[in-house]
PDB file of C-alpha atoms in Angstrom:
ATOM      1  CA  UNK A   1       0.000   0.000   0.000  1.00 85.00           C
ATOM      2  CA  UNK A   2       1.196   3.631  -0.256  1.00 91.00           C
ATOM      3  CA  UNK A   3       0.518   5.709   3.008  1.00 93.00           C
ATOM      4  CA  UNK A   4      -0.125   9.289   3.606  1.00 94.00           C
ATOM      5  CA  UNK A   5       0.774   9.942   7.297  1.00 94.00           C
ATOM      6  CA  UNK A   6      -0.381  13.610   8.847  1.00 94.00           C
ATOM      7  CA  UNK A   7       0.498  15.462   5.986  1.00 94.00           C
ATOM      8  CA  UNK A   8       1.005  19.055   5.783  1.00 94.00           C
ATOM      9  CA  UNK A   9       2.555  21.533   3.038  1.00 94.00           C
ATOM     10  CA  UNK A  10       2.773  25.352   2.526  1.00 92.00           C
ATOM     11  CA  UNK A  11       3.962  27.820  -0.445  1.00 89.00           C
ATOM     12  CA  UNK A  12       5.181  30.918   0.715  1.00 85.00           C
ATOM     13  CA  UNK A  13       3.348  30.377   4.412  1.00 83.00           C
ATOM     14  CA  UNK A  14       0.129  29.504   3.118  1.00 87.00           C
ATOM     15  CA  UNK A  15      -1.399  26.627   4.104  1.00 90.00           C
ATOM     16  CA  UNK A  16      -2.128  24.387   0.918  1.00 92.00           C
ATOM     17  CA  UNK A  17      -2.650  20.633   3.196  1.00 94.00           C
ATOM     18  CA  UNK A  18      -3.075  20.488   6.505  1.00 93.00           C
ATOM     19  CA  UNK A  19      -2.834  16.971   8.542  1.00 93.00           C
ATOM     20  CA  UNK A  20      -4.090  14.745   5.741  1.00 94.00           C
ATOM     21  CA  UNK A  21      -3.970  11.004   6.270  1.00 94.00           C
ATOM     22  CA  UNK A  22      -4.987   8.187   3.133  1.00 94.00           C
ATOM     23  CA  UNK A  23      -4.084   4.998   2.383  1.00 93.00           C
ATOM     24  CA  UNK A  24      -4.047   3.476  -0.606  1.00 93.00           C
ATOM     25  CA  UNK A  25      -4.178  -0.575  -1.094  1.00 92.00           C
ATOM     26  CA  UNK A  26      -3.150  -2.925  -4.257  1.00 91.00           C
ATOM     27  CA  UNK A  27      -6.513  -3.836  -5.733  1.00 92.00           C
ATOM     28  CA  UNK A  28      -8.184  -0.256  -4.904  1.00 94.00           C
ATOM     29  CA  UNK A  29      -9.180   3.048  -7.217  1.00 95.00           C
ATOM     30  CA  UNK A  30      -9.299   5.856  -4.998  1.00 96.00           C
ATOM     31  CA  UNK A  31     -10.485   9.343  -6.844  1.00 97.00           C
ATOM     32  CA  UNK A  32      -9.744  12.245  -5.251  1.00 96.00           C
ATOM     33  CA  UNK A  33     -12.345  15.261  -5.759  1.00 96.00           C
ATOM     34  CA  UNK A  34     -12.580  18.937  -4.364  1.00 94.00           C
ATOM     35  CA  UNK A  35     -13.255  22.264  -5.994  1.00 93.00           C
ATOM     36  CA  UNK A  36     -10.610  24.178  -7.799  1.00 92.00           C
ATOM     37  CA  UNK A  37      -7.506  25.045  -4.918  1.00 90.00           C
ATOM     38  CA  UNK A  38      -8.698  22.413  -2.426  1.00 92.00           C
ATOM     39  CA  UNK A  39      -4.404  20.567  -2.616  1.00 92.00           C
ATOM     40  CA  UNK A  40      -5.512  17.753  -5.158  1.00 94.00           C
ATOM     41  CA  UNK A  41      -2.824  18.272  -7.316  1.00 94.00           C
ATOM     42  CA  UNK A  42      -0.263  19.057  -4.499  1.00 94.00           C
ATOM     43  CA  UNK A  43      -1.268  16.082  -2.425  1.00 95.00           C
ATOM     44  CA  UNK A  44      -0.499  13.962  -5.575  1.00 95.00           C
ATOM     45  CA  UNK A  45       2.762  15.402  -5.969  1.00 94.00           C
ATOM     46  CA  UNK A  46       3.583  14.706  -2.447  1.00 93.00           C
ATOM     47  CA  UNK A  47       2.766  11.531  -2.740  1.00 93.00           C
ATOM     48  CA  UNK A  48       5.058  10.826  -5.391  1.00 92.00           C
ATOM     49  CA  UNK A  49       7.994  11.994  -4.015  1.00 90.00           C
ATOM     50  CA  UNK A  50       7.880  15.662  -6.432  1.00 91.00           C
ATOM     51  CA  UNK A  51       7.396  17.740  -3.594  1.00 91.00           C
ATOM     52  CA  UNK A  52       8.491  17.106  -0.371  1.00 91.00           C
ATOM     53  CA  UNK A  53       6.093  17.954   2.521  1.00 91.00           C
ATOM     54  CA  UNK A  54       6.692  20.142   5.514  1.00 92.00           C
ATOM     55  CA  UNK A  55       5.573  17.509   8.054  1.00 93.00           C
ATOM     56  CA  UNK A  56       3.987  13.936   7.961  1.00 93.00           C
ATOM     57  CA  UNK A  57       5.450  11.055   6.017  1.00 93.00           C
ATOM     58  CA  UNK A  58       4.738   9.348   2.299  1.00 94.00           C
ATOM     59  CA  UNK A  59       5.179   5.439   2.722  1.00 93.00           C
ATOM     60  CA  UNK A  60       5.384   3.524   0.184  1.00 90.00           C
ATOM     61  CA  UNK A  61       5.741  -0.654   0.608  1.00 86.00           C
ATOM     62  CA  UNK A  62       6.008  -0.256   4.300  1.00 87.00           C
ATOM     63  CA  UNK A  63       9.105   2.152   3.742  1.00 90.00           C
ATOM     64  CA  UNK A  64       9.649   6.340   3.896  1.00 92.00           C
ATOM     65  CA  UNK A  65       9.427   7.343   0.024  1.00 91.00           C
ATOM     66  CA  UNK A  66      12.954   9.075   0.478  1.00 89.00           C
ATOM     67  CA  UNK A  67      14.701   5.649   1.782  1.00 91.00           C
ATOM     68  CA  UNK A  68      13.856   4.128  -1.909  1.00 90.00           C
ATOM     69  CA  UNK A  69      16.962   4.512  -4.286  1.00 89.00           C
ATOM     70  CA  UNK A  70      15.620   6.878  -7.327  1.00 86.00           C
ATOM     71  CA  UNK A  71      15.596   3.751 -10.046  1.00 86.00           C
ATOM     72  CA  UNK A  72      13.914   1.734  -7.087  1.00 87.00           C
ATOM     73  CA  UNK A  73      10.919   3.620  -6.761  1.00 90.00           C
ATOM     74  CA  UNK A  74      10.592   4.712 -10.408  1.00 88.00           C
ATOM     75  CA  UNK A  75       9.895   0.966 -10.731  1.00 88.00           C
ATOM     76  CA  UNK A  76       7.198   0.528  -8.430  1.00 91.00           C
ATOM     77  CA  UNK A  77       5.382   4.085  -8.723  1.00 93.00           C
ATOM     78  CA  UNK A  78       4.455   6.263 -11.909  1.00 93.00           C
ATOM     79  CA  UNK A  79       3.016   9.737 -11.710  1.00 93.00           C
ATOM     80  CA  UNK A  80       1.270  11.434 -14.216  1.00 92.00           C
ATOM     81  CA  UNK A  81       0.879  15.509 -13.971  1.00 90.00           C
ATOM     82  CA  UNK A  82      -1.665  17.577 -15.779  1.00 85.00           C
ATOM     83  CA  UNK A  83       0.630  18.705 -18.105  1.00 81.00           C
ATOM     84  CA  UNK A  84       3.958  17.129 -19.828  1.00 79.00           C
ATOM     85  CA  UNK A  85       5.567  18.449 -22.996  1.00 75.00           C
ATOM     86  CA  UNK A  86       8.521  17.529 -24.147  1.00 75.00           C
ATOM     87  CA  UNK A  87      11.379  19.637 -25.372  1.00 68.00           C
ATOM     88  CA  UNK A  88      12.198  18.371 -28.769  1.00 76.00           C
ATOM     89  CA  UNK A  89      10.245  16.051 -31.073  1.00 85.00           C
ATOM     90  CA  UNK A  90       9.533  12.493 -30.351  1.00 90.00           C
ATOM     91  CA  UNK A  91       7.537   9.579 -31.609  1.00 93.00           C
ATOM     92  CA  UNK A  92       4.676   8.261 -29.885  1.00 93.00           C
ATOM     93  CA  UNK A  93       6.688   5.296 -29.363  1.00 93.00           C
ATOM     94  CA  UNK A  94       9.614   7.134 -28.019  1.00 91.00           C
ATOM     95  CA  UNK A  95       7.541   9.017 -25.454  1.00 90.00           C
ATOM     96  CA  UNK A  96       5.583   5.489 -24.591  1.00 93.00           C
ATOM     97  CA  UNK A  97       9.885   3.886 -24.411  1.00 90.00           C
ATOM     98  CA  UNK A  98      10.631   6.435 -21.847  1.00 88.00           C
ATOM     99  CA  UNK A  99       8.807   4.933 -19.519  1.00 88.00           C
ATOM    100  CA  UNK A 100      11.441   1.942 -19.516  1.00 87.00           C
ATOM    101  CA  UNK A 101      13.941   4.395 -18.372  1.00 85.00           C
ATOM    102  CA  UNK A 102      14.121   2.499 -14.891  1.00 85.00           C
ATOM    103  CA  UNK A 103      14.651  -0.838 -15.959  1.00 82.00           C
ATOM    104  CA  UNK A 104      17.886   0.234 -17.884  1.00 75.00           C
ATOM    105  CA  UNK A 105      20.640   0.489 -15.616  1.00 63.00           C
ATOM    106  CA  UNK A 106      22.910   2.107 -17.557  1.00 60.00           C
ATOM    107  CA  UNK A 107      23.813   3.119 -21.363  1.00 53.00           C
ATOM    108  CA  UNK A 108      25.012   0.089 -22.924  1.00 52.00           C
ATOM    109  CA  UNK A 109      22.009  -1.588 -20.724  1.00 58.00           C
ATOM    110  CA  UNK A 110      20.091  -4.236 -22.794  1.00 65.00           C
ATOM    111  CA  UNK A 111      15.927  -4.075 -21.553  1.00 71.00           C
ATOM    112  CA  UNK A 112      15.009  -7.399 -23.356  1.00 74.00           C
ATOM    113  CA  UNK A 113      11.122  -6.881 -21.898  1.00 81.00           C
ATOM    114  CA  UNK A 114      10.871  -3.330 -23.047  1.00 78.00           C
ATOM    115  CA  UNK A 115       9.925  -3.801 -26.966  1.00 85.00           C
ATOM    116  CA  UNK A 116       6.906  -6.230 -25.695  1.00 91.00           C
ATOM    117  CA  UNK A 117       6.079  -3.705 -22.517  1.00 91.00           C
ATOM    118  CA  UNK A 118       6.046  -0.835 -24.774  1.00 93.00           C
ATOM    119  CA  UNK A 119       3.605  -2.451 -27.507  1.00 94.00           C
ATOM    120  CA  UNK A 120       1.070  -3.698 -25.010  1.00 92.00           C
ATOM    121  CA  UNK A 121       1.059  -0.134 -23.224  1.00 92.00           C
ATOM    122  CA  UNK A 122       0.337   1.087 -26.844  1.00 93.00           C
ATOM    123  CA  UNK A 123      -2.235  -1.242 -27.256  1.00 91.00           C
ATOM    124  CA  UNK A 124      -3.941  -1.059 -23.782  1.00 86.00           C
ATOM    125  CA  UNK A 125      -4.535   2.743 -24.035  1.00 87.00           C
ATOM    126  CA  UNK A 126      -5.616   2.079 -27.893  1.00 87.00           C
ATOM    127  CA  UNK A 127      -2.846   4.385 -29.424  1.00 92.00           C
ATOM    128  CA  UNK A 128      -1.033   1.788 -31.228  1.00 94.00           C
ATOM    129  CA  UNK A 129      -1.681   3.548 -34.984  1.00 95.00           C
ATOM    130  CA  UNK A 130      -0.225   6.221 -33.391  1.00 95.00           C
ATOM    131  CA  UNK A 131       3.271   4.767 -32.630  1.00 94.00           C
ATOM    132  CA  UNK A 132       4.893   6.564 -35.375  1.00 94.00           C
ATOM    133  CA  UNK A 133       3.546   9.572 -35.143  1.00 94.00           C
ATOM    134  CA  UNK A 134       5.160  12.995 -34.108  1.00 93.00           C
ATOM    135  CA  UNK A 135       3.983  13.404 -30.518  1.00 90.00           C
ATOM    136  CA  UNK A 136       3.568  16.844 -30.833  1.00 88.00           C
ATOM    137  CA  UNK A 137       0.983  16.586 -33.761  1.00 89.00           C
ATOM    138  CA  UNK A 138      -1.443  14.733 -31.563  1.00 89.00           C
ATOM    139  CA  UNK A 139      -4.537  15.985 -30.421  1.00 86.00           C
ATOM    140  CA  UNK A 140      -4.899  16.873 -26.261  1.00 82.00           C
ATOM    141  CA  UNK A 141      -6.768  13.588 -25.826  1.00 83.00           C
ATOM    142  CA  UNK A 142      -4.898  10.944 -28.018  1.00 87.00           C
ATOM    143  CA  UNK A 143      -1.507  12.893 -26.236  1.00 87.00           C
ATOM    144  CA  UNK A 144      -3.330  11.980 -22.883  1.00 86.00           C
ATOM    145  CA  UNK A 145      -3.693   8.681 -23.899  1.00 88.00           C
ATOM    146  CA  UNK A 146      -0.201   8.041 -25.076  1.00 91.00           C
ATOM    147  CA  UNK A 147       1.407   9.527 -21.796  1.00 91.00           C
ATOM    148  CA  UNK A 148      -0.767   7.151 -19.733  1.00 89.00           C
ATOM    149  CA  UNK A 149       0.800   4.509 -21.397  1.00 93.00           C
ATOM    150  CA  UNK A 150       4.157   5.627 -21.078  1.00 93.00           C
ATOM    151  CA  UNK A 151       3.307   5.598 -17.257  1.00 92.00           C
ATOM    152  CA  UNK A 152       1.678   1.921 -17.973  1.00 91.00           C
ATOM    153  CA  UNK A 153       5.063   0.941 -19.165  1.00 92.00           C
ATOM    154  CA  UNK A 154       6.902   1.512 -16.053  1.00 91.00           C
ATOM    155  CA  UNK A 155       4.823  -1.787 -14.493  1.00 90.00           C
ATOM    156  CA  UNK A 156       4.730   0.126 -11.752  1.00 91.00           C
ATOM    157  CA  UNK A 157       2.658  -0.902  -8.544  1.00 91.00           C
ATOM    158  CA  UNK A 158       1.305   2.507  -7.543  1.00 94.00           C
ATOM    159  CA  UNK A 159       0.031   4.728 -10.637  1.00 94.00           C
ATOM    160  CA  UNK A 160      -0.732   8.422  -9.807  1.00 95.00           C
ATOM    161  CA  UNK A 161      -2.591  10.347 -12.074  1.00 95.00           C
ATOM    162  CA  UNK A 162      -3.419  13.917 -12.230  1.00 94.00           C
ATOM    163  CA  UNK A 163      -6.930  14.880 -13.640  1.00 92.00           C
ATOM    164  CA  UNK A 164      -6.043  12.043 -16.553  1.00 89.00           C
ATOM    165  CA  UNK A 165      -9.021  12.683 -18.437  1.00 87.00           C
ATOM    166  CA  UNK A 166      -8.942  16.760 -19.071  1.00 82.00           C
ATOM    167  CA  UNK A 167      -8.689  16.276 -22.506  1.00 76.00           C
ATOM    168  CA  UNK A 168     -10.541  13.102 -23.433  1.00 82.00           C
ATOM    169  CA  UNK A 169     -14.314  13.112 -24.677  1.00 85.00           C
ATOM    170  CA  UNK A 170     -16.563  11.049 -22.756  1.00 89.00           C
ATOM    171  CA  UNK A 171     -16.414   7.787 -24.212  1.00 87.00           C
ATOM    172  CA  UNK A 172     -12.474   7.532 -23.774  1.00 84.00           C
ATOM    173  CA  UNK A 173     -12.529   9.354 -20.241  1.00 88.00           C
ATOM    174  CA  UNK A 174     -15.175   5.967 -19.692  1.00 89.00           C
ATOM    175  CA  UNK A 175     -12.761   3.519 -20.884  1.00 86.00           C
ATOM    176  CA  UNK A 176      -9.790   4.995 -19.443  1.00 86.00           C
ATOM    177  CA  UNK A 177     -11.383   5.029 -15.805  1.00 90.00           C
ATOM    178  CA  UNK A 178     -12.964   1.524 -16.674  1.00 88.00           C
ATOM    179  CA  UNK A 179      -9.730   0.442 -17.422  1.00 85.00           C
ATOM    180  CA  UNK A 180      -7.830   2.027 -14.469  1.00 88.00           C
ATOM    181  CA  UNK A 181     -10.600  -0.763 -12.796  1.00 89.00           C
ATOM    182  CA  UNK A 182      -8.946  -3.632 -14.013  1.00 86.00           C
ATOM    183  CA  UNK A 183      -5.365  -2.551 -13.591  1.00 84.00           C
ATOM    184  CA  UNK A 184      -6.442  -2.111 -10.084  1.00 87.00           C
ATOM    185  CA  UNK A 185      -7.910  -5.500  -9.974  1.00 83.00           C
ATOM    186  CA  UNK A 186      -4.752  -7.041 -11.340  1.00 70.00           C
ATOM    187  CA  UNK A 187      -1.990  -5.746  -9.762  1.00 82.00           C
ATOM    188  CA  UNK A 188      -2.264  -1.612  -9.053  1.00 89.00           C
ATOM    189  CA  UNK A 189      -3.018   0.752  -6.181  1.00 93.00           C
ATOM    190  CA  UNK A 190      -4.466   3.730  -7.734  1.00 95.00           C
ATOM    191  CA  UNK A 191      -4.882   6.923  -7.079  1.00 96.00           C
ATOM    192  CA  UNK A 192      -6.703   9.302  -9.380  1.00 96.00           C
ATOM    193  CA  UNK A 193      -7.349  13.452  -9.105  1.00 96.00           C
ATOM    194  CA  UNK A 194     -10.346  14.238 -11.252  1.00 95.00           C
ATOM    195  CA  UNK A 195     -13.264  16.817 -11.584  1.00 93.00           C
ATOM    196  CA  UNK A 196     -15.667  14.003 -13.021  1.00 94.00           C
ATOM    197  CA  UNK A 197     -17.521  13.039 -10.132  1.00 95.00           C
ATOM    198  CA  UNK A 198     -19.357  10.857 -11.922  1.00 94.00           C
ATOM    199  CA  UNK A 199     -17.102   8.730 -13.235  1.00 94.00           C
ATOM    200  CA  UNK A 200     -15.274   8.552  -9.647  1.00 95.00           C
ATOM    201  CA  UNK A 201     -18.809   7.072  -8.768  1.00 95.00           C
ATOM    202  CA  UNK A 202     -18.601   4.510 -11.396  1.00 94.00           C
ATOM    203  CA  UNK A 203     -15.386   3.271 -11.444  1.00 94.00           C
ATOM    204  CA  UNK A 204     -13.617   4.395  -8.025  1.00 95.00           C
ATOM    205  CA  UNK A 205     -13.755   2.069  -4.702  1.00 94.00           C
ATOM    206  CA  UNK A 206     -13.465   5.379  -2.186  1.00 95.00           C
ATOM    207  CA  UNK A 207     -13.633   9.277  -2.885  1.00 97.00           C
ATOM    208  CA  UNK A 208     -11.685  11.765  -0.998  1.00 97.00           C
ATOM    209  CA  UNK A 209     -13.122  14.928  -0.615  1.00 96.00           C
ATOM    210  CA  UNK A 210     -10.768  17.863  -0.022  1.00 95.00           C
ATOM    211  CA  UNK A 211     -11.862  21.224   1.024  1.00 93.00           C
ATOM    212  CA  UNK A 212      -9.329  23.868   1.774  1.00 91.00           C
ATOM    213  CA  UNK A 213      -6.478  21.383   2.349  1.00 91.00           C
ATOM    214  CA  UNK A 214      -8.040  19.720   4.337  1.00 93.00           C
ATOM    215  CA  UNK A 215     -10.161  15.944   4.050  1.00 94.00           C
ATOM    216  CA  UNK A 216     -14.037  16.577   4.657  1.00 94.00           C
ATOM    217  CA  UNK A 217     -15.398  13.281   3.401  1.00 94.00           C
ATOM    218  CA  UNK A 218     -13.981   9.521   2.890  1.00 95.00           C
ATOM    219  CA  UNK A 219     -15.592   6.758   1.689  1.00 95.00           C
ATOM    220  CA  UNK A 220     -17.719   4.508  -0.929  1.00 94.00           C
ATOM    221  CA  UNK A 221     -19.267   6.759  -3.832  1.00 95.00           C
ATOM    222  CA  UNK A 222     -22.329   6.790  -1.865  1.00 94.00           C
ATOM    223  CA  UNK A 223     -20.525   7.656   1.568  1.00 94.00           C
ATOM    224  CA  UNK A 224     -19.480  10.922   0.170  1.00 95.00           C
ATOM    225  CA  UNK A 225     -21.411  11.938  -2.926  1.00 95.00           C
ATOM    226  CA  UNK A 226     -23.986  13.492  -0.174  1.00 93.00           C
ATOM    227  CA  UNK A 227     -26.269  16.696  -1.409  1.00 92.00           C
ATOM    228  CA  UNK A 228     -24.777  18.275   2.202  1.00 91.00           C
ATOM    229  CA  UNK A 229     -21.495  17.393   1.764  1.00 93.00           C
ATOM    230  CA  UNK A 230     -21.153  18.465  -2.045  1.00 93.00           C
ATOM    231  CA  UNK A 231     -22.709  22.003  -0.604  1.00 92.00           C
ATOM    232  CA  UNK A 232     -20.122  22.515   1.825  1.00 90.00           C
ATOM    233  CA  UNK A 233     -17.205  21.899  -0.427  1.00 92.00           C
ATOM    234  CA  UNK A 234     -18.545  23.208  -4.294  1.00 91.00           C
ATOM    235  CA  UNK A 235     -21.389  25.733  -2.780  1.00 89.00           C
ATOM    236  CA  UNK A 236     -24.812  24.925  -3.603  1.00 87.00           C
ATOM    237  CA  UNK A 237     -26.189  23.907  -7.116  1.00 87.00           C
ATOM    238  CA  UNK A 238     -25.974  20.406  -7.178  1.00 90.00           C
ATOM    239  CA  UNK A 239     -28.005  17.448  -6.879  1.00 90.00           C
ATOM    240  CA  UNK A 240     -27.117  14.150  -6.551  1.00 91.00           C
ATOM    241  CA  UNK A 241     -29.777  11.738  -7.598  1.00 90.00           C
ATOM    242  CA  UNK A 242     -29.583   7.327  -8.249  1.00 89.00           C
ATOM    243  CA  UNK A 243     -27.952   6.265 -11.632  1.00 87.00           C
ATOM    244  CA  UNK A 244     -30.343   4.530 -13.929  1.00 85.00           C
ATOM    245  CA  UNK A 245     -28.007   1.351 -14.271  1.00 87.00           C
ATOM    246  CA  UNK A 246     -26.174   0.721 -11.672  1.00 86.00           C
ATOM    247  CA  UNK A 247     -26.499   1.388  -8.260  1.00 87.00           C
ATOM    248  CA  UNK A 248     -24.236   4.681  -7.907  1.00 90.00           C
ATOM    249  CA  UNK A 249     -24.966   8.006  -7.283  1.00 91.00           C
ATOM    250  CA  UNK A 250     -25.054  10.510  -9.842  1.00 91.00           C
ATOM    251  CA  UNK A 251     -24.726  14.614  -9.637  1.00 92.00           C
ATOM    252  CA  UNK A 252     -26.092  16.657 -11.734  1.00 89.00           C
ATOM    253  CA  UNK A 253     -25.880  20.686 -12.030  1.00 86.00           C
ATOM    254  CA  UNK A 254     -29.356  22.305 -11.022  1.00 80.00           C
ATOM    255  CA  UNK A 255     -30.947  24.177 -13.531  1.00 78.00           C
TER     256      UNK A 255
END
């Protein structure tokens, strides 16, 4: 599992997280959800060892994040930010290839996996007609896409994503949380920042809802997609209601 003990972080002496505590298991999506400025995206980076926090502890395997050797944990976690662009042109296939970077030791290192990794990322995120394309000609969604599988091709145990599906139209943000589901199932602790609350209810096991730095809500889709609770953090204006298929909550934006 990957632990977040008590933590607490600040820019320039204003309080971004204050005393947050989640745990996340192999086998488990957890979404985290909050309004705009709520430390989503800095609790994520935390987490993955970006930023370091000014108190509490990141655990990760039953060890500090900071006592695992750089290539070490680069092989058991993958983070994904918002935004990644890279400085010079690549192929799709290049960009996907980084993602090996850990499992090759040195220059003249030989990664006789990484050719078969790299084709089923491809093909898991459905961007293998892409492969020889110029990443920088992509559109934002199928560029999405093609990072998440250069994450995918780490084989990491712990995959962190930030707001993975900003730039995807509905039917691929569905199949990309859908199949965030059965990576988790397999093999993966997730842990997911996204403003789709209803595909959180869908596809995540727990929701963490952050309000000011701070967690206000923890639990099944149910547990925390609450009318009260949704007020409180986003202000008043939505409804949460019963899906028509499956038994999740769904919130909609009041007329």
């Amino acid at each position: 599992m990957i632990e977040i003990r008590a933590l607490s972080h600040s820019f320039a002496a204003t309080p971004v997280l204050c005393s947050v505590d989640l745990t996340v298991r192999v086998g488990e999506v957890v979404a985290l959800v909050g309004p705009n400025g709520s430390g989503k995206s800095t609790l994520l980076r935390c987490a993955a060892g970006v930023l370091t926090p000014d108190q509490g502890a990141i655990i990760l395997a039953e060890r500090a994040i900071d006592d695992w050797r750089p290539l070490e944990r680069a092989r058991m976690l993958a983070y994904l930010p918002q935004h990644v662009a890279p400085a010079f042109p690549v192929t799709v296939r290049e960009m996907v290839a980084w993602g090996r970077h850990p499992y090759r030791a040195g220059l003249r290192a030989h990664d006789s996996r990484g050719g078969r990794i790299v084709a089923a990322a491809l093909h898991q995120m459905e961007v293998a007609h892409l492969a020889d394309h110029l990443f920088p000609t992509l559109s934002g969604g199928e560029a999405r896409r093609c990072l998440i599988a250069s994450a995918l091709a780490q084989e990491p145990r712990y995959l962190l994503l930030d707001e993975p599906t900003s730039d995807l139209d509905p039917p691929h943000g569905r199949a990309l949380f859908r199949h965030l589901r059965r990576l988790a199932g397999g093999r993966l602790a997730v842990l997911v920042v996204t403003h789709d609350l209803n595909l959180a209810a869908l596809f995540a096991d727990r929701l963490v809802l952050l309000t000011a730095g701070r967690v206000v809500a923890e639990g099944t889709p149910a547990d925390v997609l609450q009318a009260d609770l949704l007020t409180e953090a986003y202000g008043a204006g939505l409804v949460v209601g019963d899906h028509p298929v499956v038994p999740r909550p769904t919130v909609l934006a009041a007329p």
